[in-house]
mmCIF file of C-alpha atoms in Angstrom:
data_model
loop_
_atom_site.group_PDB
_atom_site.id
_atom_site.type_symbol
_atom_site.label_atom_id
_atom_site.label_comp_id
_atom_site.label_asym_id
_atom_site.label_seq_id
_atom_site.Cartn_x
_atom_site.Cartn_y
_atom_site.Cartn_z
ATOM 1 C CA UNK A 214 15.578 -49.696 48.697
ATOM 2 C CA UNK A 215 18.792 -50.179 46.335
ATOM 3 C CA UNK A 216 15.730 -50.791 43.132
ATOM 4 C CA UNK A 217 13.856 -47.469 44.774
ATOM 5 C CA UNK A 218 17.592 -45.787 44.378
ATOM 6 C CA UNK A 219 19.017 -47.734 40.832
ATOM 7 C CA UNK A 220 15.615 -46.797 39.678
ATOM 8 C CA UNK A 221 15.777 -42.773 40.498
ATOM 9 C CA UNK A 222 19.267 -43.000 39.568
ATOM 10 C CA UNK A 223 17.909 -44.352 35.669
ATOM 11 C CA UNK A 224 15.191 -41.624 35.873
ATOM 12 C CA UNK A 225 18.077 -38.958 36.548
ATOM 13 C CA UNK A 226 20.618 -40.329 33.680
ATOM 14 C CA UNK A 227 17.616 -40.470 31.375
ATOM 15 C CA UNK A 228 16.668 -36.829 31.985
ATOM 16 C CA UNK A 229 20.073 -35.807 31.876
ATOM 17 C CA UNK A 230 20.181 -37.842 28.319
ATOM 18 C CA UNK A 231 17.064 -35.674 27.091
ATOM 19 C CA UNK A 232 18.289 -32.602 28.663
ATOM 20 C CA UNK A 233 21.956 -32.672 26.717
ATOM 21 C CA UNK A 234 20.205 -33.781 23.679
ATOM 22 C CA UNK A 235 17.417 -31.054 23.282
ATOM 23 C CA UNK A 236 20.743 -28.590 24.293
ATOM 24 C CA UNK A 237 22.671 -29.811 21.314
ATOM 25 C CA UNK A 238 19.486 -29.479 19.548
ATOM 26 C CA UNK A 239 19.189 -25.728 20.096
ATOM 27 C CA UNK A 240 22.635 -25.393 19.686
ATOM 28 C CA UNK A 241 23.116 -26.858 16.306
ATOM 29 C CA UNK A 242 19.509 -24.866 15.459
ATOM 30 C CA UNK A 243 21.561 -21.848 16.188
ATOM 31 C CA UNK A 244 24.210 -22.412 14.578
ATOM 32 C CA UNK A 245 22.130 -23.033 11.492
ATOM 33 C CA UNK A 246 20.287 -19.946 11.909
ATOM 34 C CA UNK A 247 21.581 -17.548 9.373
ATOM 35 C CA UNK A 248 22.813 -14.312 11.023
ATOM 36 C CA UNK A 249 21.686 -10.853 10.196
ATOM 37 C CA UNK A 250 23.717 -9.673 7.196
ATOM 38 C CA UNK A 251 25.833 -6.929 8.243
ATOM 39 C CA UNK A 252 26.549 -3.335 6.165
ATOM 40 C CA UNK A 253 29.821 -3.413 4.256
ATOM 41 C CA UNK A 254 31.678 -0.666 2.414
ATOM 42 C CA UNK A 255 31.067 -3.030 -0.652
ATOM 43 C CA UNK A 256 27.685 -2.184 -0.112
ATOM 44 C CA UNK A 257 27.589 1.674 0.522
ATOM 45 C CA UNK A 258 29.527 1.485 -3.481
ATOM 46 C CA UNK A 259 27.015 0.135 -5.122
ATOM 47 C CA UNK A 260 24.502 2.014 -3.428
ATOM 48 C CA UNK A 261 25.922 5.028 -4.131
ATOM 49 C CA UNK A 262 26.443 4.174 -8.124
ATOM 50 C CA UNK A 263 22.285 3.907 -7.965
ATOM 51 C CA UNK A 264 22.090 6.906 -6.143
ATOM 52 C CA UNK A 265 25.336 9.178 -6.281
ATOM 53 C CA UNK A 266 23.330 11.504 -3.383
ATOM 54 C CA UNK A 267 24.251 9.213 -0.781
ATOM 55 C CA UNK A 268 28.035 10.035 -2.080
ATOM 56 C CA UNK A 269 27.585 12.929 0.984
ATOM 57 C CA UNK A 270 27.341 11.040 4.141
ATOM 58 C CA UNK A 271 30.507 9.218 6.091
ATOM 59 C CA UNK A 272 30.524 6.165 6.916
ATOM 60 C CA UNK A 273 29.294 6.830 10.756
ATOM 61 C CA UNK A 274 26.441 7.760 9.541
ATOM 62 C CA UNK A 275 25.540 4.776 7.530
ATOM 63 C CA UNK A 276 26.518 2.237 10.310
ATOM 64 C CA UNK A 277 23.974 4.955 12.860
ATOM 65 C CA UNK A 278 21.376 4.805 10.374
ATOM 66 C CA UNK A 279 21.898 0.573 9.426
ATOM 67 C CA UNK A 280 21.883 0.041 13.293
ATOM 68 C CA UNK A 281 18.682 2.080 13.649
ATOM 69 C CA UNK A 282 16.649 -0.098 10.975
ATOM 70 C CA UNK A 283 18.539 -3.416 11.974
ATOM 71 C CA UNK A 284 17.164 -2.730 15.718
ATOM 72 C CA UNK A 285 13.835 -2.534 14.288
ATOM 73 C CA UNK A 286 13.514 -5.787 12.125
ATOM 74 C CA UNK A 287 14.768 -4.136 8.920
ATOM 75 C CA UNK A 288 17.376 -6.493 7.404
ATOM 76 C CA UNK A 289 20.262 -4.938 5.300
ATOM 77 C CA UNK A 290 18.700 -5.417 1.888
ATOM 78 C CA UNK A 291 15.688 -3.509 3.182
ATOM 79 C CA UNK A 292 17.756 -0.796 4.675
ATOM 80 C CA UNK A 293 19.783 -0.153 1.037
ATOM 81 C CA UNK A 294 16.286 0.097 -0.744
ATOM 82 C CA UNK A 295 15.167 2.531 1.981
ATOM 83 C CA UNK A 296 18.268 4.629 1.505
ATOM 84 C CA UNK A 297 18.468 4.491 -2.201
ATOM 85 C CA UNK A 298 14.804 5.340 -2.703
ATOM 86 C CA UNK A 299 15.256 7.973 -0.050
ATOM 87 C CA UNK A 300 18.718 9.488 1.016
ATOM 88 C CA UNK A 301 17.312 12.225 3.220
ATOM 89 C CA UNK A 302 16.602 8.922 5.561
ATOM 90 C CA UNK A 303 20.514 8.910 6.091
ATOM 91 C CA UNK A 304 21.152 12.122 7.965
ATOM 92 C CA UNK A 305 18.199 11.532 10.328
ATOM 93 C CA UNK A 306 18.953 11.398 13.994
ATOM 94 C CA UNK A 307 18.057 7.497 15.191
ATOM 95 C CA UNK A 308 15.338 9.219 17.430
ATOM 96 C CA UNK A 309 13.701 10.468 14.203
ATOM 97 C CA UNK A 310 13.704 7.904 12.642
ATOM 98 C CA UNK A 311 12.166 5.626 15.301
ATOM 99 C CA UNK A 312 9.629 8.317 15.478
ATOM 100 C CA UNK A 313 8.793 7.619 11.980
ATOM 101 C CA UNK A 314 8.703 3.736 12.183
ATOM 102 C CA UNK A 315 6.607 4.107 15.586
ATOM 103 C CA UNK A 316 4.266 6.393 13.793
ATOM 104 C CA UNK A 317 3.525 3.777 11.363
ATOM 105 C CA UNK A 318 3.317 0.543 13.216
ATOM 106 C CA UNK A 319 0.539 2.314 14.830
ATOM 107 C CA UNK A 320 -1.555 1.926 11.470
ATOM 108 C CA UNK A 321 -1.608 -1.874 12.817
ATOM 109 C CA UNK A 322 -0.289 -3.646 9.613
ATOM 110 C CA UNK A 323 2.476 -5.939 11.010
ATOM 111 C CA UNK A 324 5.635 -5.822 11.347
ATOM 112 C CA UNK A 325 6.254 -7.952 8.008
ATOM 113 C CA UNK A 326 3.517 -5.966 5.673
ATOM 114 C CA UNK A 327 5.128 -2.472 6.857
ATOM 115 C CA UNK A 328 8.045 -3.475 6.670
ATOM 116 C CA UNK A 329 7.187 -4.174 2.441
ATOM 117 C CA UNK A 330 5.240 -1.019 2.658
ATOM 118 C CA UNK A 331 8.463 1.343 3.740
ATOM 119 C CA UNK A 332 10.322 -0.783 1.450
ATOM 120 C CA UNK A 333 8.747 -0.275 -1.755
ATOM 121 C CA UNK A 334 8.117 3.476 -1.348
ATOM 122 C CA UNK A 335 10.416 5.058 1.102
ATOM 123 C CA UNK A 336 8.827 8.774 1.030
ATOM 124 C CA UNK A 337 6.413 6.869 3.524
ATOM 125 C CA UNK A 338 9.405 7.743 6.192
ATOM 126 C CA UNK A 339 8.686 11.643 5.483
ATOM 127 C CA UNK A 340 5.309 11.312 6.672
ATOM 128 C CA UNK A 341 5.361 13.246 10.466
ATOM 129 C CA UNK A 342 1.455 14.495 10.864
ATOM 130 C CA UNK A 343 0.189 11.712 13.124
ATOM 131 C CA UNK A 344 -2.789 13.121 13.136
ATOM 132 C CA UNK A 345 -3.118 13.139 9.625
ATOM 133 C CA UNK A 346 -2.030 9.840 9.094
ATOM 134 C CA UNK A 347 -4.054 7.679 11.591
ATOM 135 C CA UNK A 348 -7.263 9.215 10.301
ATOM 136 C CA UNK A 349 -6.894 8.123 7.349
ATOM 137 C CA UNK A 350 -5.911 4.912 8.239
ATOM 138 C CA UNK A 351 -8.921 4.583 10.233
ATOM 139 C CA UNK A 352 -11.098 6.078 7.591
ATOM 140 C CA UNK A 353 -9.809 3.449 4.763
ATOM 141 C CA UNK A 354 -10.508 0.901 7.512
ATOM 142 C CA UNK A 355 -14.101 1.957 8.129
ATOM 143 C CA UNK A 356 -14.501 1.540 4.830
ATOM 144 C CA UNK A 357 -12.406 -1.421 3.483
ATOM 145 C CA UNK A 358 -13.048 -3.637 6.956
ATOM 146 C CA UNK A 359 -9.823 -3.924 7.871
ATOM 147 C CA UNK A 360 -5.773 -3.059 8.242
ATOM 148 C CA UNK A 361 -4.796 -5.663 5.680
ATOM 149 C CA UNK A 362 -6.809 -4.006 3.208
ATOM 150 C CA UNK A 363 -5.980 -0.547 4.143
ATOM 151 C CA UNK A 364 -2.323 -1.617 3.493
ATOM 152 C CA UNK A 365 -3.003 -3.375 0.523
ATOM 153 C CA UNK A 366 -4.095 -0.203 -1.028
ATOM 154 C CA UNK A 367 -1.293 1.712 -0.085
ATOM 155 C CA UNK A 368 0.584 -0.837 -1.700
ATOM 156 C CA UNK A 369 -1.062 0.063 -5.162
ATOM 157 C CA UNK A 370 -1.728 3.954 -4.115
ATOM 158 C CA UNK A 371 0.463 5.571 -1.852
ATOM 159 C CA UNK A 372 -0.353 8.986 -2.799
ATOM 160 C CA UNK A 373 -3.868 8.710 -0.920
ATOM 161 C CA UNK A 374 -1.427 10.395 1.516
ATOM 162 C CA UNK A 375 -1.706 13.444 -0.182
ATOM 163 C CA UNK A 376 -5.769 13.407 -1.218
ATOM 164 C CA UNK A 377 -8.153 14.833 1.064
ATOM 165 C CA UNK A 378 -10.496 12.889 2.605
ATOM 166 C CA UNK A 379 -13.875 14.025 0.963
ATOM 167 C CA UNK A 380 -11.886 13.306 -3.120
ATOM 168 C CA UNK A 381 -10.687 9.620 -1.345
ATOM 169 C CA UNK A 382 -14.541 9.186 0.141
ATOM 170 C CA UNK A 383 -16.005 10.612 -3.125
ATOM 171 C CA UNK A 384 -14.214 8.099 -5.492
ATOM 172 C CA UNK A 385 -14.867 5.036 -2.597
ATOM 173 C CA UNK A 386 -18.817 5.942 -3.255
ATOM 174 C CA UNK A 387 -18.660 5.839 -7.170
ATOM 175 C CA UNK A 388 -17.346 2.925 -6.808
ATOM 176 C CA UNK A 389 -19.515 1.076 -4.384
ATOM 177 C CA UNK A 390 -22.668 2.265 -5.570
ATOM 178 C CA UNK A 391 -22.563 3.485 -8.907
ATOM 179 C CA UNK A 392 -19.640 0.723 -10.494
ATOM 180 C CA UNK A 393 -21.302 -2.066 -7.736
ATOM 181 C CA UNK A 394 -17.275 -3.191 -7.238
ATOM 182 C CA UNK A 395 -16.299 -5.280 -3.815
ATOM 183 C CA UNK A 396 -13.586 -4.319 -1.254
ATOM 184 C CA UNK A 397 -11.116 -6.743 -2.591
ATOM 185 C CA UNK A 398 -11.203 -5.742 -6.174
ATOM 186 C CA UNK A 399 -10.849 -2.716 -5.267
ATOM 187 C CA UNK A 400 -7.622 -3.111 -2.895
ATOM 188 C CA UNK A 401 -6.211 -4.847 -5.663
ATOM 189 C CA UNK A 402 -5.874 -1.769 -7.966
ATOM 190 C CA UNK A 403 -4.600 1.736 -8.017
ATOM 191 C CA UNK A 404 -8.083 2.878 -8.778
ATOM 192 C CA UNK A 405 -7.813 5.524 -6.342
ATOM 193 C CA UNK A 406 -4.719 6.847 -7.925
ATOM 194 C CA UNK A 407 -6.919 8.480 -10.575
ATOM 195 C CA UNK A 408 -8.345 11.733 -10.207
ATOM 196 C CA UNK A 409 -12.223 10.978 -10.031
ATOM 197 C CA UNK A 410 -12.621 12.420 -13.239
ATOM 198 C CA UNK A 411 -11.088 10.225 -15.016
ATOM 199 C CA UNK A 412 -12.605 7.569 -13.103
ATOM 200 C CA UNK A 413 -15.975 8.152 -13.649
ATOM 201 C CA UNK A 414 -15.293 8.832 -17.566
ATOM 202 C CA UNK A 415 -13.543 5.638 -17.791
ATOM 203 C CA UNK A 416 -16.257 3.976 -16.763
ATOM 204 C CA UNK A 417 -18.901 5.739 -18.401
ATOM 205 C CA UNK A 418 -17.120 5.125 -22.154
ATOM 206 C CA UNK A 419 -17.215 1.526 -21.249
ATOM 207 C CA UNK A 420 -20.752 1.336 -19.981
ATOM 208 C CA UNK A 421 -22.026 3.389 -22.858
ATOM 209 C CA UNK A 422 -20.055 0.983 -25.174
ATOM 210 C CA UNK A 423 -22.035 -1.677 -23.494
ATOM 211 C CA UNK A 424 -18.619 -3.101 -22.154
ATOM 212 C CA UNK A 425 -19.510 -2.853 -18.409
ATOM 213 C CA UNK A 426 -22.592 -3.901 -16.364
ATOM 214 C CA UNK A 427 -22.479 -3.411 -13.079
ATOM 215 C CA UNK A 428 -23.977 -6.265 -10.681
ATOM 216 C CA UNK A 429 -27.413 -6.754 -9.562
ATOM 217 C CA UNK A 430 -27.668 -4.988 -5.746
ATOM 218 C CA UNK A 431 -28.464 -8.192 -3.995
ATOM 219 C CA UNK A 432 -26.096 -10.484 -6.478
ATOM 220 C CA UNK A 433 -23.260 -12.865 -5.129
ATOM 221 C CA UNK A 434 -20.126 -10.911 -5.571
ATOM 222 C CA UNK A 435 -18.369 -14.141 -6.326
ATOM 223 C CA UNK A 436 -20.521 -15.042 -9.669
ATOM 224 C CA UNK A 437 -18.353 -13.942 -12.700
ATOM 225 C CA UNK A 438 -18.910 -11.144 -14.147
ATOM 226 C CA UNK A 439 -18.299 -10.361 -17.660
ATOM 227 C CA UNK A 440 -16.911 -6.889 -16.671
ATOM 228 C CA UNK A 441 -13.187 -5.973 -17.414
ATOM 229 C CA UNK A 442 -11.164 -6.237 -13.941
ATOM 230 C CA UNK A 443 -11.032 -2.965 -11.979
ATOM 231 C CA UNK A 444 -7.116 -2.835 -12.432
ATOM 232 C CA UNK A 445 -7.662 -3.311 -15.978
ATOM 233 C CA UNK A 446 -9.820 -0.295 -16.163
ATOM 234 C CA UNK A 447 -7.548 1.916 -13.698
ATOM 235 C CA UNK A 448 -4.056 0.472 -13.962
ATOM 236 C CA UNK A 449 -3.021 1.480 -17.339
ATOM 237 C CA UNK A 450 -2.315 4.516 -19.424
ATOM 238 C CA UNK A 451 -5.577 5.828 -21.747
ATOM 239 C CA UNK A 452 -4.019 4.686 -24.906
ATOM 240 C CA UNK A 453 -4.143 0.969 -23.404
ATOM 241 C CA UNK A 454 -7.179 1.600 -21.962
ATOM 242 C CA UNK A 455 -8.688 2.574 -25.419
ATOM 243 C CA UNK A 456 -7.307 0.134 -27.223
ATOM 244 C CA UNK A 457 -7.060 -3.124 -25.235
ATOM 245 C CA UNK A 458 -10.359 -2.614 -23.335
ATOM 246 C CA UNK A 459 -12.380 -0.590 -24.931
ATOM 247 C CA UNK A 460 -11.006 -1.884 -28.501
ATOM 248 C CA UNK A 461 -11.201 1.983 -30.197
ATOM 249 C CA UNK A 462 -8.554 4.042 -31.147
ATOM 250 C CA UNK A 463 -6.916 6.607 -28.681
ATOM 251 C CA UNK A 464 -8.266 9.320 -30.844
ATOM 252 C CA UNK A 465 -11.853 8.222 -30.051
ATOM 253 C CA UNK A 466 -11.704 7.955 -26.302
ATOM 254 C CA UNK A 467 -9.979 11.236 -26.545
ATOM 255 C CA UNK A 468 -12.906 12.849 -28.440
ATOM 256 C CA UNK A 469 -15.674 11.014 -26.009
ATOM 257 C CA UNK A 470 -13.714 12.804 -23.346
ATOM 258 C CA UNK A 471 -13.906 16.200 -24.358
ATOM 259 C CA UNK A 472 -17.286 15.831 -25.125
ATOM 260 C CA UNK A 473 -18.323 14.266 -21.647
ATOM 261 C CA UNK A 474 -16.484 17.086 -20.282
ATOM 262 C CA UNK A 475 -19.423 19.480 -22.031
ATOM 263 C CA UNK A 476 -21.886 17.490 -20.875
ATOM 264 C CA UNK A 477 -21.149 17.495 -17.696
ATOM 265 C CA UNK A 478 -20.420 21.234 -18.039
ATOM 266 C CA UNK A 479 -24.293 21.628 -19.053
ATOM 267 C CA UNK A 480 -25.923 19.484 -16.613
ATOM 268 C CA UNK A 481 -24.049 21.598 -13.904
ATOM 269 C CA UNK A 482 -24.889 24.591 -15.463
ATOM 270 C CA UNK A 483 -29.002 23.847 -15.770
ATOM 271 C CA UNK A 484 -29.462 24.160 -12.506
ATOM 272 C CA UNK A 485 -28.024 27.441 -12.030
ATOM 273 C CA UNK A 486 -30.012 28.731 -15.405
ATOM 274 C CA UNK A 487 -33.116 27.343 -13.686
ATOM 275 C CA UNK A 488 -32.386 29.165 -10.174
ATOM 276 C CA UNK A 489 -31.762 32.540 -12.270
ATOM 277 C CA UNK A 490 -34.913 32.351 -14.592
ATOM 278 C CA UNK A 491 -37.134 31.527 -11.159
ATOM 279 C CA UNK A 492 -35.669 34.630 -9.150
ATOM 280 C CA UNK A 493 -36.389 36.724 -12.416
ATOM 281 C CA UNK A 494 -40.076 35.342 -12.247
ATOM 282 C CA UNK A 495 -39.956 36.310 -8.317
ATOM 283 C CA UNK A 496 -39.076 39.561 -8.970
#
């Protein structure tokens, strides 16, 4: 009986050891846990010399509006970008502005890849049709296969916000089927940030150059391609694009443009020539 007892009693002290041990453990873990980083006056300063707007609002309001975005994951560094890039955020009630973060977590991104999202362009807070909003999202995603990728090209073109959906769909389709470029090149640029216009002329000055080739329909869209990259094509200004991919001189792309634009003008107009002359003939 007295082993049955000494032997519970060494189960017990060894339990007890592990028990205190994993406490001072978690303890010590956090401890070493850095804590949130809270707002200071030195702060609200140098926010204000980048954006002497903010100058307006008391210091209430900041702690209101620092608490709001702290509550929701948004650490202090994120809050001053938000703010900076977009002091109308400040006077917002906290119920607004919960609103607006609600309204976007329900594009499905993550909490980390909206929170980058709202960072780096903090108009996206203005945004209040939900309608509007989640179709679009699921539009892009019907298209692009998924969230990631739908926020991946808001990160490059955050003005798709303000494109209807047919100009959006009819720029997706030039791409896919006339350029032959895959979902993740295409995520990767701001391609969609061009009108399509100048999208399809782009591409047309290169392919008539013989400087683009689009893919065989059933190739591997992993074999190289000696085609420039899409971002190359659409993330630059037209004097770049003349002279660093297309290797001409701004002038010339300029001139190829104008002259596109007549041709197109024509083709457009044939048809309606053609419909005229054959009512004449009816008549």
């Amino acid at each position: 009986m007295w082993r049955k007892i000494l032997f519970n009693a060494q189960n017990v002290l060894q339990q007890q050891q592990q028990f205190k041990s994993q406490t001072v453990r978690q303890l010590a873990a956090k401890a070493a846990a850095p804590k949130p980083m809270q707002l200071e006056q030195l702060h609200i300063e140098e926010a204000i010399k980048l954006e002497p707007a903010l100058a307006i609002y008391t210091p209430d309001i900041w702690q209101r509006a620092h608490e709001t975005f702290q509550n929701h994951g948004l650490e202090t560094v994120s809050f001053l970008r938000i703010v900076t890039g977009n002091p109308a955020v400040l006077k917002r009630t906290p119920e607004r502005l919960i609103n607006s973060l609600e309204l976007w977590r329900a594009c499905q991104f993550g909490e980390h890849l909206l929170h980058l999202l709202l960072t780096k362009y903090p108009e996206l807070l203005d945004v209040s049709d939900a309608h509007q909003l989640l179709s679009l999202s699921a539009y892009l995603k019907s298209r692009l296969t998924n969230n990631k990728n739908v926020w991946k090209l808001l990160m490059n073109s955050p003005d798709l916000l303000a494109q209807p959906e047919h100009t959006i769909e009819q720029k997706l389709n030039y791409m896919f089927d006339i350029m032959r470029i895959e979902v993740p090149e295409i995520v990767k640029s701001a391609a969609l940030s061009l009108s399509f216009e100048e999208l399809r002329c782009r591409h047309t000055f290169l392919f008539r150059l013989g400087l683009f080739k689009p893919r065989a329909l059933k190739a591997d869209p992993n074999e190289p391609t000696t085609n420039n990259r899409l971002y190359q094509i659409t993330d630059t200004s037209e004097k770049s694009f003349a002279t660093k991919i297309c290797h001409v001189t701004l002038p010339e792309y300029e001139a190829f443009k104008e002259l596109f634009a007549r041709e197109l003008e024509r083709k457009t107009r044939k048809p309606k020539d053609e419909d005229e002359f054959s009512d004449e003939e009816d008549a």
